[in-house]
mmCIF file of C-alpha atoms and ligand atoms in Angstrom:
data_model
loop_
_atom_site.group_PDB
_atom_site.id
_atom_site.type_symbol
_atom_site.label_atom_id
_atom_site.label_comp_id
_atom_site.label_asym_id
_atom_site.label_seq_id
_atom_site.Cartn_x
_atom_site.Cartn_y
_atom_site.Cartn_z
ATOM 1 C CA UNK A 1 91.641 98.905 115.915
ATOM 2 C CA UNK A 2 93.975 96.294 113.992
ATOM 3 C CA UNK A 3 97.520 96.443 114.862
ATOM 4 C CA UNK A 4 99.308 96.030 111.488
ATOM 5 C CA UNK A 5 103.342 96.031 110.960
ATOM 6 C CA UNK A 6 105.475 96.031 108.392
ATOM 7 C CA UNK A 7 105.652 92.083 109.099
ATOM 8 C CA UNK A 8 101.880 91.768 108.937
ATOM 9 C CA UNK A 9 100.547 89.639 106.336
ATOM 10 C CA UNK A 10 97.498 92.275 104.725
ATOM 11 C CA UNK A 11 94.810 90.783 101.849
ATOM 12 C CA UNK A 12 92.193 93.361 100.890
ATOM 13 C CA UNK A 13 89.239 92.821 98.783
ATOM 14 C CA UNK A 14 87.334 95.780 97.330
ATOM 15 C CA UNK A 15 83.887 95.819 95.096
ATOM 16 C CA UNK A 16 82.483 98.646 93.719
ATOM 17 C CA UNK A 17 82.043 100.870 96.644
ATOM 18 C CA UNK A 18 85.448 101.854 96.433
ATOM 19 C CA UNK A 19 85.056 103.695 92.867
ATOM 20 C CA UNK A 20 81.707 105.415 93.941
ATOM 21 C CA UNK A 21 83.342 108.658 94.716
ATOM 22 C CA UNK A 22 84.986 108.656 91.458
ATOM 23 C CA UNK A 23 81.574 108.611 89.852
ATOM 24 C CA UNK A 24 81.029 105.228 89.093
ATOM 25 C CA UNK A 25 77.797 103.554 89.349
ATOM 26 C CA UNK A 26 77.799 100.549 91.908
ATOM 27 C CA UNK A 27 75.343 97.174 90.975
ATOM 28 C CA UNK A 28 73.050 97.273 94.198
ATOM 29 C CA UNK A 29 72.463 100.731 95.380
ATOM 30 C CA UNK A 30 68.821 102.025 94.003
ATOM 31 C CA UNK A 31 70.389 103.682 91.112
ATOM 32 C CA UNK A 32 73.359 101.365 90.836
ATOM 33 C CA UNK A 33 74.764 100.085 87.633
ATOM 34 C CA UNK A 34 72.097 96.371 87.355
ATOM 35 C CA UNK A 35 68.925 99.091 87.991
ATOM 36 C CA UNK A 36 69.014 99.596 83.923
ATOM 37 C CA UNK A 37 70.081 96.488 82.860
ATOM 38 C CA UNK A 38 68.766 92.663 84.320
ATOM 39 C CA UNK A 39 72.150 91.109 84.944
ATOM 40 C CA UNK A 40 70.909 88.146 82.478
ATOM 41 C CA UNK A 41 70.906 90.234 79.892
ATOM 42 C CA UNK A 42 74.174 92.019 80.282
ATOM 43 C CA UNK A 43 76.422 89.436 82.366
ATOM 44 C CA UNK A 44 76.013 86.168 81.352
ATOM 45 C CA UNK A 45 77.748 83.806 78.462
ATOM 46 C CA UNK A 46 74.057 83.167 77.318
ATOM 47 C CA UNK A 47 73.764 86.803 77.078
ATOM 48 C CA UNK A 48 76.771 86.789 74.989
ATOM 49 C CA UNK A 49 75.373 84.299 72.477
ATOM 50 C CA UNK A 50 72.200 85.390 72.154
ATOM 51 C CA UNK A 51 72.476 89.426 71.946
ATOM 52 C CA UNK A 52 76.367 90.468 71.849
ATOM 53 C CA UNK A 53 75.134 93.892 70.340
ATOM 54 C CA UNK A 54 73.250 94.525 74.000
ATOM 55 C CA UNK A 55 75.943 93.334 75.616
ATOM 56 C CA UNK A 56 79.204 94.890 73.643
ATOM 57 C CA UNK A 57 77.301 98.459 74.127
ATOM 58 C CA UNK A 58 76.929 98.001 77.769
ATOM 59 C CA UNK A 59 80.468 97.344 78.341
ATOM 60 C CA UNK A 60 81.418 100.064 75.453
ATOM 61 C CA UNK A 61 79.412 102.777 77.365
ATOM 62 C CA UNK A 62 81.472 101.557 80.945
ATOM 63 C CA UNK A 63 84.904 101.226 79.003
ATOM 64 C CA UNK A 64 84.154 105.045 77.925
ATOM 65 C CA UNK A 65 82.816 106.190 81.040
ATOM 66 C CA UNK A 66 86.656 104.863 82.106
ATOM 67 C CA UNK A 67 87.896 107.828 80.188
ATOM 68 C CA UNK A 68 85.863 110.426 82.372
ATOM 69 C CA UNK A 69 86.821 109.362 85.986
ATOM 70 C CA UNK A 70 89.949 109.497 88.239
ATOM 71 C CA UNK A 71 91.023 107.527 91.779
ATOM 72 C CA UNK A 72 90.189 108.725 94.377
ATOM 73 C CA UNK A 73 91.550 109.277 97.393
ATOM 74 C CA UNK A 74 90.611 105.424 98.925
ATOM 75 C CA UNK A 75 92.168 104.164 96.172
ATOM 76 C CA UNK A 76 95.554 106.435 96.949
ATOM 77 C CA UNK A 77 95.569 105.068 100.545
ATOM 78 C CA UNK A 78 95.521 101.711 99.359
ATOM 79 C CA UNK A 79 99.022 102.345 97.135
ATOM 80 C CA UNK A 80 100.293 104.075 100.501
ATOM 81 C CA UNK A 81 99.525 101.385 102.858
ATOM 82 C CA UNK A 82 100.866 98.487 99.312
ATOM 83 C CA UNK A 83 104.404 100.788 99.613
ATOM 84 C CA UNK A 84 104.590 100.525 103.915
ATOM 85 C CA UNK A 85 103.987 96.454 103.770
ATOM 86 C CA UNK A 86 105.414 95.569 100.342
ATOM 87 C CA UNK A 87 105.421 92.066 99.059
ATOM 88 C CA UNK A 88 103.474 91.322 102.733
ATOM 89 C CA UNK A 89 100.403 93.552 101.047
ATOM 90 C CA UNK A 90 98.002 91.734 97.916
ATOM 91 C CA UNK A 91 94.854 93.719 96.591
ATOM 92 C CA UNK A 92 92.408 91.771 95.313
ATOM 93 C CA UNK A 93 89.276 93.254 93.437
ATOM 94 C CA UNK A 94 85.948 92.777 92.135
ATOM 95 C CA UNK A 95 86.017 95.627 90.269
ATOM 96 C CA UNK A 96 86.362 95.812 86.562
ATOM 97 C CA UNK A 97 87.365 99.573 86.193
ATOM 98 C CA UNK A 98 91.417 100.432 86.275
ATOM 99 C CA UNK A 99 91.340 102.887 89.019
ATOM 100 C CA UNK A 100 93.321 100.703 91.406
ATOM 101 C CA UNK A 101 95.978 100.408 88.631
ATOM 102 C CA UNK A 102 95.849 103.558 87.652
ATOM 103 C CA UNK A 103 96.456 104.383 91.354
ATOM 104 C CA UNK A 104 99.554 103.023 91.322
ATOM 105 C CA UNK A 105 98.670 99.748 92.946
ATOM 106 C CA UNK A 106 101.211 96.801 92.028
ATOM 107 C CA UNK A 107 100.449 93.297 93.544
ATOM 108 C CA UNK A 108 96.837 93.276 92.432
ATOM 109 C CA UNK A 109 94.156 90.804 91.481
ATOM 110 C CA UNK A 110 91.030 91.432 89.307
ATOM 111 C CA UNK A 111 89.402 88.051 90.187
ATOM 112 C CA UNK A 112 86.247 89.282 88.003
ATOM 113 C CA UNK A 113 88.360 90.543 84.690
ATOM 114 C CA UNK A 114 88.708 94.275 83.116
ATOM 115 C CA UNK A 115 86.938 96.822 80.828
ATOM 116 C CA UNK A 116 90.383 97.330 79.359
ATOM 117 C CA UNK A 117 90.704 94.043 78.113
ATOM 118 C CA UNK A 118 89.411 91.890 75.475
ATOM 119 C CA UNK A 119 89.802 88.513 74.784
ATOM 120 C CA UNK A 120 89.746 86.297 71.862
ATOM 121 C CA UNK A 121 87.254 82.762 72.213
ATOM 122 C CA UNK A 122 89.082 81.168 69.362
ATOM 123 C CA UNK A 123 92.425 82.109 70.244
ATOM 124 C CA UNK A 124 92.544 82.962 74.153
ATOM 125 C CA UNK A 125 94.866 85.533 72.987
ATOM 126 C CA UNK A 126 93.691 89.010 75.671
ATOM 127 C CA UNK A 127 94.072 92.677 74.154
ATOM 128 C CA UNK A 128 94.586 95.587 76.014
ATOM 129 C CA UNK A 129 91.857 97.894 73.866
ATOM 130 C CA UNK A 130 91.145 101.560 75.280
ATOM 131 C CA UNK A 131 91.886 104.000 72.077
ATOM 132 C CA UNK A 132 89.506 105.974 70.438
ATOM 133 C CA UNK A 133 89.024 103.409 67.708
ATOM 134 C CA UNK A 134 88.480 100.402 69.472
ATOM 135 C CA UNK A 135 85.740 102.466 71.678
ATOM 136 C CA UNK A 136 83.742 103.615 68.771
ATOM 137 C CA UNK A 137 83.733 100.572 66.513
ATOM 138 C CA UNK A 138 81.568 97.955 66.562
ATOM 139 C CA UNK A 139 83.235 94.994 67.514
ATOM 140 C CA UNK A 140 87.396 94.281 67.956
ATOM 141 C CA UNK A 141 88.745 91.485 65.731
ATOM 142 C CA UNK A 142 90.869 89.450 66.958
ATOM 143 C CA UNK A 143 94.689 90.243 65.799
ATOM 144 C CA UNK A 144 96.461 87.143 66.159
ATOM 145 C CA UNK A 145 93.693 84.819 64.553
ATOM 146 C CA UNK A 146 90.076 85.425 61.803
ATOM 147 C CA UNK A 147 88.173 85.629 64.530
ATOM 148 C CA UNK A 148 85.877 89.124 63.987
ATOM 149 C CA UNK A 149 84.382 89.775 67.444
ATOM 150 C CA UNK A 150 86.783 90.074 70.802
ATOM 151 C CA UNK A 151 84.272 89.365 74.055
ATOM 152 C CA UNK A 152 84.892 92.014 77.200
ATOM 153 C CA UNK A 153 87.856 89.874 79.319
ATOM 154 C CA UNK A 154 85.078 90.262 82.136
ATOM 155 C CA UNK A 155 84.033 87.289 84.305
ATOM 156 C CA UNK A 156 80.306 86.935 83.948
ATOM 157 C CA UNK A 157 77.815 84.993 86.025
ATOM 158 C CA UNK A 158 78.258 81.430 86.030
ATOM 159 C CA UNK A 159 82.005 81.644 84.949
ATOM 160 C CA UNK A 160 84.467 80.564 87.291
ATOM 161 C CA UNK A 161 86.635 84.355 88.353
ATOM 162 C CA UNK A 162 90.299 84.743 87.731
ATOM 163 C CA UNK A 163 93.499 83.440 89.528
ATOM 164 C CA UNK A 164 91.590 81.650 92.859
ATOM 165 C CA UNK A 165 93.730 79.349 93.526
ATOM 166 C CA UNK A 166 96.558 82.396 94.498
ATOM 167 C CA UNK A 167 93.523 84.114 95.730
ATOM 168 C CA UNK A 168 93.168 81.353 98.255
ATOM 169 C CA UNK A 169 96.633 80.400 98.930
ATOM 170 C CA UNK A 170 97.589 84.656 100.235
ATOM 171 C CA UNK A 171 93.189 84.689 102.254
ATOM 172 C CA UNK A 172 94.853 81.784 103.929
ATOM 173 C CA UNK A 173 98.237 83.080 104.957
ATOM 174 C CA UNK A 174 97.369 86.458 105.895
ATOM 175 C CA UNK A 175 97.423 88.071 109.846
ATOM 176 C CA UNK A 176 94.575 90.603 108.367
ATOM 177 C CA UNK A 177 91.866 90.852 105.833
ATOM 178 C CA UNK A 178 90.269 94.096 104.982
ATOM 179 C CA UNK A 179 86.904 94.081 103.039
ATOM 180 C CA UNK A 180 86.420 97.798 101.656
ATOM 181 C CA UNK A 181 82.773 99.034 99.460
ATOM 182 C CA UNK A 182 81.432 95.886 98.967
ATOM 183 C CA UNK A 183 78.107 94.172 99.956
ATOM 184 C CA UNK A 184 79.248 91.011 100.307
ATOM 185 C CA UNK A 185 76.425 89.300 98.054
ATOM 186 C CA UNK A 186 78.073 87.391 95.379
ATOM 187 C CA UNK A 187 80.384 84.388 95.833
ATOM 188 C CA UNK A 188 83.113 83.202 95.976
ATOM 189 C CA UNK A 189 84.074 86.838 96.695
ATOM 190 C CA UNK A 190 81.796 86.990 99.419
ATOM 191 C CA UNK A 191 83.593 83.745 100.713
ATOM 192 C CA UNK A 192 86.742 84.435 101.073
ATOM 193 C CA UNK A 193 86.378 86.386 104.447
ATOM 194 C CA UNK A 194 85.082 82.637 105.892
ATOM 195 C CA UNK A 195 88.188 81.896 105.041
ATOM 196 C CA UNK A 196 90.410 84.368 106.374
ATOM 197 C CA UNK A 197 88.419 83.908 109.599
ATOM 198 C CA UNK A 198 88.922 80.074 109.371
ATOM 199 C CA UNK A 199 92.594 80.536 109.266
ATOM 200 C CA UNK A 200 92.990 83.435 112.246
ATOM 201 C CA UNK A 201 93.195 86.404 110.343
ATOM 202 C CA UNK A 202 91.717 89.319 112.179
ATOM 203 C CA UNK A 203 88.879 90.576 109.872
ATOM 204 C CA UNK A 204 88.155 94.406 109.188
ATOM 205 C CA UNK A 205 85.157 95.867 106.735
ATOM 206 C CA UNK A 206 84.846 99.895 105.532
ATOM 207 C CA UNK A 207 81.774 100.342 104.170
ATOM 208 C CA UNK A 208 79.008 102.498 103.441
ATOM 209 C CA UNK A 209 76.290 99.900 104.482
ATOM 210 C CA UNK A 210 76.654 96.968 106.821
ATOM 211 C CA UNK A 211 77.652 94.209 104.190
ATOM 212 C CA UNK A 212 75.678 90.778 104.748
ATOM 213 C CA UNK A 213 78.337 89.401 106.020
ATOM 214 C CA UNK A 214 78.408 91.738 108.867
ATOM 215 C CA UNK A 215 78.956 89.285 111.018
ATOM 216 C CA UNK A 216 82.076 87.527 110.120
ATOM 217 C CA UNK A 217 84.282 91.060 110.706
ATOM 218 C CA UNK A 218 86.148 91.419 114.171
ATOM 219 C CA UNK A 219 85.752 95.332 113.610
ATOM 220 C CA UNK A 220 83.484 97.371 111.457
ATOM 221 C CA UNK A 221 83.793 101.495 110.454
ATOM 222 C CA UNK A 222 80.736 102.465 108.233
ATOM 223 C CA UNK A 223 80.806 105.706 106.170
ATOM 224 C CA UNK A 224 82.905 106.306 102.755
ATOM 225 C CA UNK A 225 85.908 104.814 101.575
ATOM 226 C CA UNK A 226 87.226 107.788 100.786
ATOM 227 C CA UNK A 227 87.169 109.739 104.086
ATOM 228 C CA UNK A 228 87.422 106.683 106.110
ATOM 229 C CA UNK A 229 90.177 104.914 104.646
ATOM 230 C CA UNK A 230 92.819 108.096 104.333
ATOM 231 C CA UNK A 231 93.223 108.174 108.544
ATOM 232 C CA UNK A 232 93.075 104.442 108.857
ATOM 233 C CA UNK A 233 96.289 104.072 106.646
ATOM 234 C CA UNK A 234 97.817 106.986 108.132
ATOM 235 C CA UNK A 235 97.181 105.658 111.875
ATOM 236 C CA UNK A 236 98.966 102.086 110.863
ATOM 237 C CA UNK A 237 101.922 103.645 109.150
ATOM 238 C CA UNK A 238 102.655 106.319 111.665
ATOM 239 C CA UNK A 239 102.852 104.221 114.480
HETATM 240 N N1 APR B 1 82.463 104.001 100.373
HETATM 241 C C1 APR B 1 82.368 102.732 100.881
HETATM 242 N N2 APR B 1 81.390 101.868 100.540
HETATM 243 C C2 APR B 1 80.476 102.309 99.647
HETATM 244 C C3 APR B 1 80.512 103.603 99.081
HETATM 245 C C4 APR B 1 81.565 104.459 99.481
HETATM 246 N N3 APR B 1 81.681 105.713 99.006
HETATM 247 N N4 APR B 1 79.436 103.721 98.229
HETATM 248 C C5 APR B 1 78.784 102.538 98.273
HETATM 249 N N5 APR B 1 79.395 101.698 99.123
HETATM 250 C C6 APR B 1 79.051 100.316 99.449
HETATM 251 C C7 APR B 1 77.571 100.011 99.459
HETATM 252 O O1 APR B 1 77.051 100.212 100.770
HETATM 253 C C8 APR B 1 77.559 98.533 99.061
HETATM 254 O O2 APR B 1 77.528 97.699 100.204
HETATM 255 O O3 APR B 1 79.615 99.525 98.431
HETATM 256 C C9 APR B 1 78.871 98.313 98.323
HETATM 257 C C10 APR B 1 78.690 98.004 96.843
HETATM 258 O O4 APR B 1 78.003 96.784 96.758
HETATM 259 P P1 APR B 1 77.587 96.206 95.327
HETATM 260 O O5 APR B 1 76.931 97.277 94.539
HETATM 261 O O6 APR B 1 76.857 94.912 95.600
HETATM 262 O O7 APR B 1 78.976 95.911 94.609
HETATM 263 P P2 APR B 1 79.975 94.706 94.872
HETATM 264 O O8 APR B 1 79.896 94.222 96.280
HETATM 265 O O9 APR B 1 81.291 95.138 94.373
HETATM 266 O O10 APR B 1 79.381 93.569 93.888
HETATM 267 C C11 APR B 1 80.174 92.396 93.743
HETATM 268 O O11 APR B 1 78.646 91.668 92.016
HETATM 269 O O12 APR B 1 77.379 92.427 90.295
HETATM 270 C C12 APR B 1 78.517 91.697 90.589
HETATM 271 O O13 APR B 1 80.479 91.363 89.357
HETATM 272 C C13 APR B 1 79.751 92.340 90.025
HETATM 273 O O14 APR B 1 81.914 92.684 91.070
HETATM 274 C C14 APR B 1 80.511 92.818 91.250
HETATM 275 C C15 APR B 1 80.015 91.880 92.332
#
């Protein structure tokens, strides 16, 4: 068991197995979210350009599915243990969904973009777009230029995720990485736990499944986020 203080330096990275108990699909279980949909077809800029129809109604459906779901409680222990370390605590996720946010989780990174969003190719302008409206029409035009279809402000395959170079900068610096409900298949995500290691960090993983990267954590608890993650707040805090 990690011994973390208000002094210690805490990165965690969550992926999709932290919003399972809240109902949301993740990409690699047998029924997860890709077992409908071949990721080339949904997730990539080629997609984009050659059927945004396909892929506007895929990311419509998960935007409204946003409206039907709530944190849960893994994502409330995270905003507990974010309050006990302040500025010494950074969350950053693969996860597209708000729940983190709508948590109440502050310093937070969502290295692969958000269903809330939208942003503009012409422009770069990015629109916060989750009313009734916007989730029913066809596509979102841009408001600050003519441009008639917004793209989903989500990082697809082959694009380059959000903010890494302050991704790398706190993996570096921190005393204690925490990998939570993901598989640890898709880079540089996957990566940055190499790094932590590199750089001394002790390295924990809570997760349904042994990840791939098994391996490269000094401690391991397998089960649910959500009943795991609760006590192993509480037991750093109430020391
Ligand atoms: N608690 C903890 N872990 C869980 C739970 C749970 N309740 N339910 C599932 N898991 C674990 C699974 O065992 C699995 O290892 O969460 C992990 C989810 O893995 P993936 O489905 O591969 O999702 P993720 O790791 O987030 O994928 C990373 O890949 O498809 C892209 O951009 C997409 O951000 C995504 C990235």
């Amino acid at each position: 068991m990690v011994a973390i203080t208000r002094n210690s330096k805490v990165v965690v990275l969550t992926g999709a197995g932290i919003s399972a108990e809240s109902g949301i699909r993740t990409f690699r279980a047998s029924d997860g979210l890709w077992e409908n949909h071949a990721i080339e077809d949904v997730a990539t800029p080629q997609a984009w350009e050659r059927n945004p129809q396909v892929v506007w109604e895929f990311y419509q459906g998960r935007r409204r599915q946003l409206r039907e779901v709530e944190p849960n409680t893994a994502h409330l222990a995270l905003v507990e243990l974010e309050q006990y370390l302040g500025e010494n605590f950074l969350l950053i996720t693969q996860n597209v969904d708000n729940l983190h946010g709508r948590a109440g989780s502050k310093n937070l990174i969502h290295m692969h973009g958000e269903l809330a969003l939208l942003r503009c190719e012409t422009c770069l302008s990015v629109f916060e777009m989750m009313d009734d409206v916007h989730l029913e029409s066809d596509y979102v035009a841009c408001q600050e230029c003519d441009n008639p279809r917004l793209r989903p402000h989500i990082v697809w395959f082959h694009e380059m995720p959000f903010q890494m170079p302050e991704i790398y900068a706190a993996v570096e610096d921190c005393d204690v990485f925490i990998t939570i409900g993901t598989s640890g298949h898709v880079y540089p995500a996957a990566g940055l736990i190499d790094v932590a290691k590199s750089c001394g960090a002790h390295c924990v993983g809570i997760n349904l499944d042994a990840p791939v990267n098994l391996q490269q954590h000094d401690e391991f608890h397998q089960g649910k986020a959500g009943e795991l993650l609760p006590n192993f707040v509480t037991n750093i805090i109430k020391k």
